[in-house]
mmCIF file of C-alpha atoms in Angstrom:
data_model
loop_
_atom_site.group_PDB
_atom_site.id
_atom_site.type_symbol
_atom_site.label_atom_id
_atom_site.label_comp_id
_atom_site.label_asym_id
_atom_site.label_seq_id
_atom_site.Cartn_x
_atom_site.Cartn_y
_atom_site.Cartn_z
ATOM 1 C CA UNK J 1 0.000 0.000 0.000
ATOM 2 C CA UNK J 2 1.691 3.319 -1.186
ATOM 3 C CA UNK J 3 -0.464 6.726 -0.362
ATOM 4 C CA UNK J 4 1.504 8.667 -2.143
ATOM 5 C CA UNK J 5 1.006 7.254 -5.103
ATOM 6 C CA UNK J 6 -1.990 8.075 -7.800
ATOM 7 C CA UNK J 7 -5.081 5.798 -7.447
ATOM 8 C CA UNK J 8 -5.841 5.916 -10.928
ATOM 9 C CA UNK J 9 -2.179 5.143 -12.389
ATOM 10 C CA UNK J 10 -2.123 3.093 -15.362
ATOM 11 C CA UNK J 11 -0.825 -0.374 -15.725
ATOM 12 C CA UNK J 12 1.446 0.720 -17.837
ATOM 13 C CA UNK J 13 3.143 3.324 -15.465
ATOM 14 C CA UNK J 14 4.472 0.993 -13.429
ATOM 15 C CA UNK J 15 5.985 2.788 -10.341
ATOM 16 C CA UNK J 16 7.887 1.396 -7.089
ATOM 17 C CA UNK J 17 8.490 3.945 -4.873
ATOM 18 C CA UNK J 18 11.440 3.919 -2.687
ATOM 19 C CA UNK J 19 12.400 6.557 0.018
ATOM 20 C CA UNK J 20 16.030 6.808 0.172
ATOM 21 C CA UNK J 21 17.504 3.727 -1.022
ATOM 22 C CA UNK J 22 15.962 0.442 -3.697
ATOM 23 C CA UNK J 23 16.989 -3.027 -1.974
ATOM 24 C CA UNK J 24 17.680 -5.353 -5.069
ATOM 25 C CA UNK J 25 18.166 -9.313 -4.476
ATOM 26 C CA UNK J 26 18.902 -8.628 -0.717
ATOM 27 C CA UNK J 27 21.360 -5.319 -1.212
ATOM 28 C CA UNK J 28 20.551 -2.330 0.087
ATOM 29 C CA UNK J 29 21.509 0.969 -1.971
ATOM 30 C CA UNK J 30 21.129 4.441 -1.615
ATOM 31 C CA UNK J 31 19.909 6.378 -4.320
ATOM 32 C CA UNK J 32 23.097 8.791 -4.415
ATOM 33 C CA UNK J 33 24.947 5.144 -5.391
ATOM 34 C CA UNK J 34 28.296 4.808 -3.972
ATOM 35 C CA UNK J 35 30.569 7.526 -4.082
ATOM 36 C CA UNK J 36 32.488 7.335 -7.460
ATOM 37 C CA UNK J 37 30.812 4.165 -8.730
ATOM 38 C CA UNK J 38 28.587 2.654 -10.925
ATOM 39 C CA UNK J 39 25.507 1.049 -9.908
ATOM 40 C CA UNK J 40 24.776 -2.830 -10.773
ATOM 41 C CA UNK J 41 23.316 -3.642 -13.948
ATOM 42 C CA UNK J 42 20.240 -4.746 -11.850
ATOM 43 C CA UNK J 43 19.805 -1.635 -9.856
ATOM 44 C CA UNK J 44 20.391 0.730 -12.602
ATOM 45 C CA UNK J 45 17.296 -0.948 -14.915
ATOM 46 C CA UNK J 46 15.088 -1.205 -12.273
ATOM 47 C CA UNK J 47 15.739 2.926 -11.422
ATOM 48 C CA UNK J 48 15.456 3.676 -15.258
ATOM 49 C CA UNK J 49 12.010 1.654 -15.430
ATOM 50 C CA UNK J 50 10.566 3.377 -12.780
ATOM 51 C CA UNK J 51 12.153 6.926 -14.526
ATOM 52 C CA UNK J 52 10.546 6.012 -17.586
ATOM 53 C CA UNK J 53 7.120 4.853 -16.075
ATOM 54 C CA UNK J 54 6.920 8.008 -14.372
ATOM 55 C CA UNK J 55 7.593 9.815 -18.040
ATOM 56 C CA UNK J 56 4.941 7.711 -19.329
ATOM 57 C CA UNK J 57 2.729 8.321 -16.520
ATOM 58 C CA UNK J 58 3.278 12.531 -17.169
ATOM 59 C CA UNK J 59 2.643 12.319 -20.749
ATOM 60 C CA UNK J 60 -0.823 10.802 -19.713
ATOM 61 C CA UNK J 61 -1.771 13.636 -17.481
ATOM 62 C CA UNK J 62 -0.592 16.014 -20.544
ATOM 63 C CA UNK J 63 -2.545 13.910 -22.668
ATOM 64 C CA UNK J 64 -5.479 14.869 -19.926
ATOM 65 C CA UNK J 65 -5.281 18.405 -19.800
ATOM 66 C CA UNK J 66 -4.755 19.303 -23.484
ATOM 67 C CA UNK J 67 -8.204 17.268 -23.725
ATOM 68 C CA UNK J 68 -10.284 19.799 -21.754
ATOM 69 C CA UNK J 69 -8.745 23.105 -24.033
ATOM 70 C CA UNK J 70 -10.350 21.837 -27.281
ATOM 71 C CA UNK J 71 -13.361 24.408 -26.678
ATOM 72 C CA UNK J 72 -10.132 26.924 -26.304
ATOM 73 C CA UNK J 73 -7.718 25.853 -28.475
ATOM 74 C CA UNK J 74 -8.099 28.228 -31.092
ATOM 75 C CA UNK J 75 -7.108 31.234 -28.431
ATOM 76 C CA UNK J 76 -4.780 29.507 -26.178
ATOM 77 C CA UNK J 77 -0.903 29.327 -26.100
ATOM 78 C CA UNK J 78 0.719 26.090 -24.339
ATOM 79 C CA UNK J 79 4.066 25.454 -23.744
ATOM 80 C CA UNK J 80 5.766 22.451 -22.275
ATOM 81 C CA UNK J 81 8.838 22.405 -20.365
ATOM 82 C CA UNK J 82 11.220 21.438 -17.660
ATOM 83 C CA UNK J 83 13.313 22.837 -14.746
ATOM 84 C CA UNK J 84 16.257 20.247 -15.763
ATOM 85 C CA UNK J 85 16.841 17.321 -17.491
ATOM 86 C CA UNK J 86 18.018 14.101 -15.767
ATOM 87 C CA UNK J 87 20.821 11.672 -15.833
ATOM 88 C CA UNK J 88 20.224 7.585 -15.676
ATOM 89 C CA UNK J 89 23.624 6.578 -14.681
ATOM 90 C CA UNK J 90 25.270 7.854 -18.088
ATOM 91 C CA UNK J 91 28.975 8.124 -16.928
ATOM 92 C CA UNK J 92 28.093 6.954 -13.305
ATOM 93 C CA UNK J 93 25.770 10.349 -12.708
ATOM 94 C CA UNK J 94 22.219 10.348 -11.445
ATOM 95 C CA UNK J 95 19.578 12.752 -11.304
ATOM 96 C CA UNK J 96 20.145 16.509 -12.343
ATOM 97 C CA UNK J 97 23.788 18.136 -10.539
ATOM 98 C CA UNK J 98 26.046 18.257 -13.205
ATOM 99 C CA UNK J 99 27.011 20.438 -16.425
ATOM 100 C CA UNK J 100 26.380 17.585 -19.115
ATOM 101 C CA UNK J 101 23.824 18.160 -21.596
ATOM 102 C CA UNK J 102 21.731 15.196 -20.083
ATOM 103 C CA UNK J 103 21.036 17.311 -16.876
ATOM 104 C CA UNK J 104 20.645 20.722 -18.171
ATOM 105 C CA UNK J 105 18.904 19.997 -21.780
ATOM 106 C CA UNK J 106 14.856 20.116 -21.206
ATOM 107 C CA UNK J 107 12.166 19.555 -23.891
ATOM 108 C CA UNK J 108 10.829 23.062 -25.238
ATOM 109 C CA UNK J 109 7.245 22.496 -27.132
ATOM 110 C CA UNK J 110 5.179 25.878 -28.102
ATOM 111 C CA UNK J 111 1.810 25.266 -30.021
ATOM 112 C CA UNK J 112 -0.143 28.336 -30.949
ATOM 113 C CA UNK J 113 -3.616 28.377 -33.039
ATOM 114 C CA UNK J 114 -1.094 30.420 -35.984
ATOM 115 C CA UNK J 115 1.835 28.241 -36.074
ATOM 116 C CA UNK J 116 2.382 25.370 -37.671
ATOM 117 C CA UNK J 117 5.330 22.527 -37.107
ATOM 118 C CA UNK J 118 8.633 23.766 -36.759
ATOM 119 C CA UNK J 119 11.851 23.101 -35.744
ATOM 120 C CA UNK J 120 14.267 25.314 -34.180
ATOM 121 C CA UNK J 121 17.604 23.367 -34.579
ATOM 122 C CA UNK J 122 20.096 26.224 -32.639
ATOM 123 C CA UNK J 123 20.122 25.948 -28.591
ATOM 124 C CA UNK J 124 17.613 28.074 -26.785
ATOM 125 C CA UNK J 125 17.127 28.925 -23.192
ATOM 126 C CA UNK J 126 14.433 28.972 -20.695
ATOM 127 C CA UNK J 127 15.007 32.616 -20.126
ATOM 128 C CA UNK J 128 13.656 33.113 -23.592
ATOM 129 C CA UNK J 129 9.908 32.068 -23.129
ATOM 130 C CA UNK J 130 9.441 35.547 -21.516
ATOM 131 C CA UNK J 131 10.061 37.869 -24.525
ATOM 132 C CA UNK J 132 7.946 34.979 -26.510
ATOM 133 C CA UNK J 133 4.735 34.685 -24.101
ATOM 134 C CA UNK J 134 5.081 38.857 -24.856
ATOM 135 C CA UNK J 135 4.893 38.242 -28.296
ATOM 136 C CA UNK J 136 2.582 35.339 -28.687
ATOM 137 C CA UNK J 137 -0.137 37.430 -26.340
ATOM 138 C CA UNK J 138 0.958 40.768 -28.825
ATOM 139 C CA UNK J 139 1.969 42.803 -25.327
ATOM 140 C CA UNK J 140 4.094 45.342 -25.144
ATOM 141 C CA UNK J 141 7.805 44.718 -25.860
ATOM 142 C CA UNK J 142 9.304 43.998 -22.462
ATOM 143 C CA UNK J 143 11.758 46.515 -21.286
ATOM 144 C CA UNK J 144 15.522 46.248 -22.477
ATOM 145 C CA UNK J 145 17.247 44.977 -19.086
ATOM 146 C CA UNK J 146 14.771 41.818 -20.056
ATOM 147 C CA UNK J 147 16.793 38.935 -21.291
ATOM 148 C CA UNK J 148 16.131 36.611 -23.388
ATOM 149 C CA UNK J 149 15.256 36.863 -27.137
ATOM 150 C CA UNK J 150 11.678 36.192 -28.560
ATOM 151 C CA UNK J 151 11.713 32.743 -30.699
ATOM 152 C CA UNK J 152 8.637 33.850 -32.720
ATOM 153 C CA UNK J 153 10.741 35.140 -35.403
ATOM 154 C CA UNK J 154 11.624 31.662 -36.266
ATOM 155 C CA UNK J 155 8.658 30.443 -35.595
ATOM 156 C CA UNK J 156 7.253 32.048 -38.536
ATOM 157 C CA UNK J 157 9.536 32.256 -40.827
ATOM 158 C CA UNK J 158 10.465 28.689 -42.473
ATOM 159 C CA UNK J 159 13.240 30.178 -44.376
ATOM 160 C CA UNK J 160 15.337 32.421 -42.347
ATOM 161 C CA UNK J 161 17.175 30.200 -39.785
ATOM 162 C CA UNK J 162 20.725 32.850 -40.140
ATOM 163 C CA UNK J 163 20.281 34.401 -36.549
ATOM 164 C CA UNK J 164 20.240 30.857 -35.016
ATOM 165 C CA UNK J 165 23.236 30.695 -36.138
ATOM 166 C CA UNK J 166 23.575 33.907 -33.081
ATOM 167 C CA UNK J 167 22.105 31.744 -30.192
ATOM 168 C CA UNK J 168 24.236 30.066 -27.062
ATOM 169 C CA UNK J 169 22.675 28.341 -23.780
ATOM 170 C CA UNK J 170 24.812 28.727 -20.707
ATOM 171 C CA UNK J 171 24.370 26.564 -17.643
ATOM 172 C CA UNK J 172 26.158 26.489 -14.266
ATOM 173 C CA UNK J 173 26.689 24.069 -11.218
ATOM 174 C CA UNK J 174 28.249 24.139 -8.229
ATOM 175 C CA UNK J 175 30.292 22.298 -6.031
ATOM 176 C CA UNK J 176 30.421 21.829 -2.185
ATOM 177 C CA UNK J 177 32.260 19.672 0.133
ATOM 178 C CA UNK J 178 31.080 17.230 2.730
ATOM 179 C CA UNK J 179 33.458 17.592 5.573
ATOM 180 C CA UNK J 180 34.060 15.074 8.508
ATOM 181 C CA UNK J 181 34.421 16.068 12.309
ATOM 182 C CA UNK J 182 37.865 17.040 11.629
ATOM 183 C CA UNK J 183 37.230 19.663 8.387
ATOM 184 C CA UNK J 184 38.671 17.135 5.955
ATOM 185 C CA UNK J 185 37.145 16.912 2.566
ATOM 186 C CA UNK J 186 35.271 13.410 2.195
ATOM 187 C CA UNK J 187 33.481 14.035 -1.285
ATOM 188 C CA UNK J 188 32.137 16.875 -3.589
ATOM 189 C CA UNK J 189 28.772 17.241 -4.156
ATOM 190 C CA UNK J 190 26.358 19.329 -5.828
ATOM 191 C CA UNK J 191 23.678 20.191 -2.893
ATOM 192 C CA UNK J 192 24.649 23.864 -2.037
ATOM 193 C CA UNK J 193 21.600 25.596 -1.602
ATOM 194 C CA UNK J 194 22.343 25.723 1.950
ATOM 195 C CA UNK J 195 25.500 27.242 1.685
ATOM 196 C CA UNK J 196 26.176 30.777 1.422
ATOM 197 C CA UNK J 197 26.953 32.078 -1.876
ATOM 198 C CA UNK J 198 30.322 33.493 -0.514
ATOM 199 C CA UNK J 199 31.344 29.867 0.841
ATOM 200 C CA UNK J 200 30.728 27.879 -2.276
ATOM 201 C CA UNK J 201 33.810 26.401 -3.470
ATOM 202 C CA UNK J 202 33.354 25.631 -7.164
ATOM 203 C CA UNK J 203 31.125 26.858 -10.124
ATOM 204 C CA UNK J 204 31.494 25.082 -12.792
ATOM 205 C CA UNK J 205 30.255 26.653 -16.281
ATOM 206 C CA UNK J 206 29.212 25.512 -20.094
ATOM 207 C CA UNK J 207 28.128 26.832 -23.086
ATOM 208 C CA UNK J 208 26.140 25.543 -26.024
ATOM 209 C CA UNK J 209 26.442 26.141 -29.429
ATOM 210 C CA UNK J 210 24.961 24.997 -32.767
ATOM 211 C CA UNK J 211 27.660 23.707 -33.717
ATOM 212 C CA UNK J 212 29.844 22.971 -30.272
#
């Protein structure tokens, strides 16, 4: 019996929730994974079945509420996103604290009653849904200490993809220490939102191009 999760879930979401660590064939492990290791073959599959059962379980829900704007679809602007992407063990990293594209990349779909399919193939940034939710609703321009640029442009034009050529996405991460009773460094981790800003020890930084 699990509370927490949805009564309705479907067979196909298949979820096993497990607070703090997944005990596989009588081992115990937590869901950090040992410091500087790779999980077991068996504990890694099991994680990434629940990860993508919970994926297919979200696209359901999407599925859902794009069902009940039919009678508005013809006025209404969605966009889908995420906060972070998220890492299944790809070189021995989980979850989202890293640089690599697998944690910071996020899916970035727009649908507007005007538009029609399009792909923009340059990197774009979250901070760039404000100046286009200003120009999909035709507001005012926002002011010029706004950043971002609008992706509208593209979206309309199928033949001028030059200034994509223009875009970057930059990302950050940091790096703390976990110390032992006696100060000494026992591991780096990425879980500094505790720490002041003045006492974190690393940023790390990347940028993404079109072509790099």
């Amino acid at each position: 019996d699990q509370p927490s999760l949805p009564r309705d879930i479907h067979n196909i979401a298949w979820s096993d929730e497990a607070a703090g660590s997944i005990t596989l064939a009588g081992e115990t492990y937590e869901n950090r994974g040992p410091w500087n290791q790779a999980f077991p073959d068996e504990v890694s599959n099991e994680l990434r079945k629940g990860y993508f059962a919970a994926v297919t379980w979200t696209d359901s829900q999407i599925g859902r509420v794009l069902n009940h704007l039919t009678s508005i679809e013809d006025s209404t602007v969605v966009v889908l996103s995420s906060d972070h992407g998220y890492q299944l063990g790809e070189k021995s990293c989980w979850t989202k604290h890293t640089n690599f594209e697998l944690a910071v990349r996020v899916p970035l779909i727009i649908s507007a009653p005007f538009l029609h399919h399009k792909n923009i193939l340059a990197p774009v940034e979250l901070v760039d849904l404000y100046r286009t939710f200003a120009d999909l609703a035709q507001l005012p321009e926002p002011d010029d200490d706004v950043d971002g640029n609008s992706l509208l442009p593209f979206l309309l034009d199928d033949d001028d993809t030059s200034a994509e050529d223009t875009f970057a996405a930059f990302s950050q991460y940091d790096r703390c220490p976990d110390l032992d009773a006696h100060g000494n460094v026992t591991r780096w981790h990425g879980t500094c939102k505790y720490v002041n800003r003045q006492n974190i020890t690393f940023m790390g930084y990347s940028i993404r191009t079109q072509d790099w």
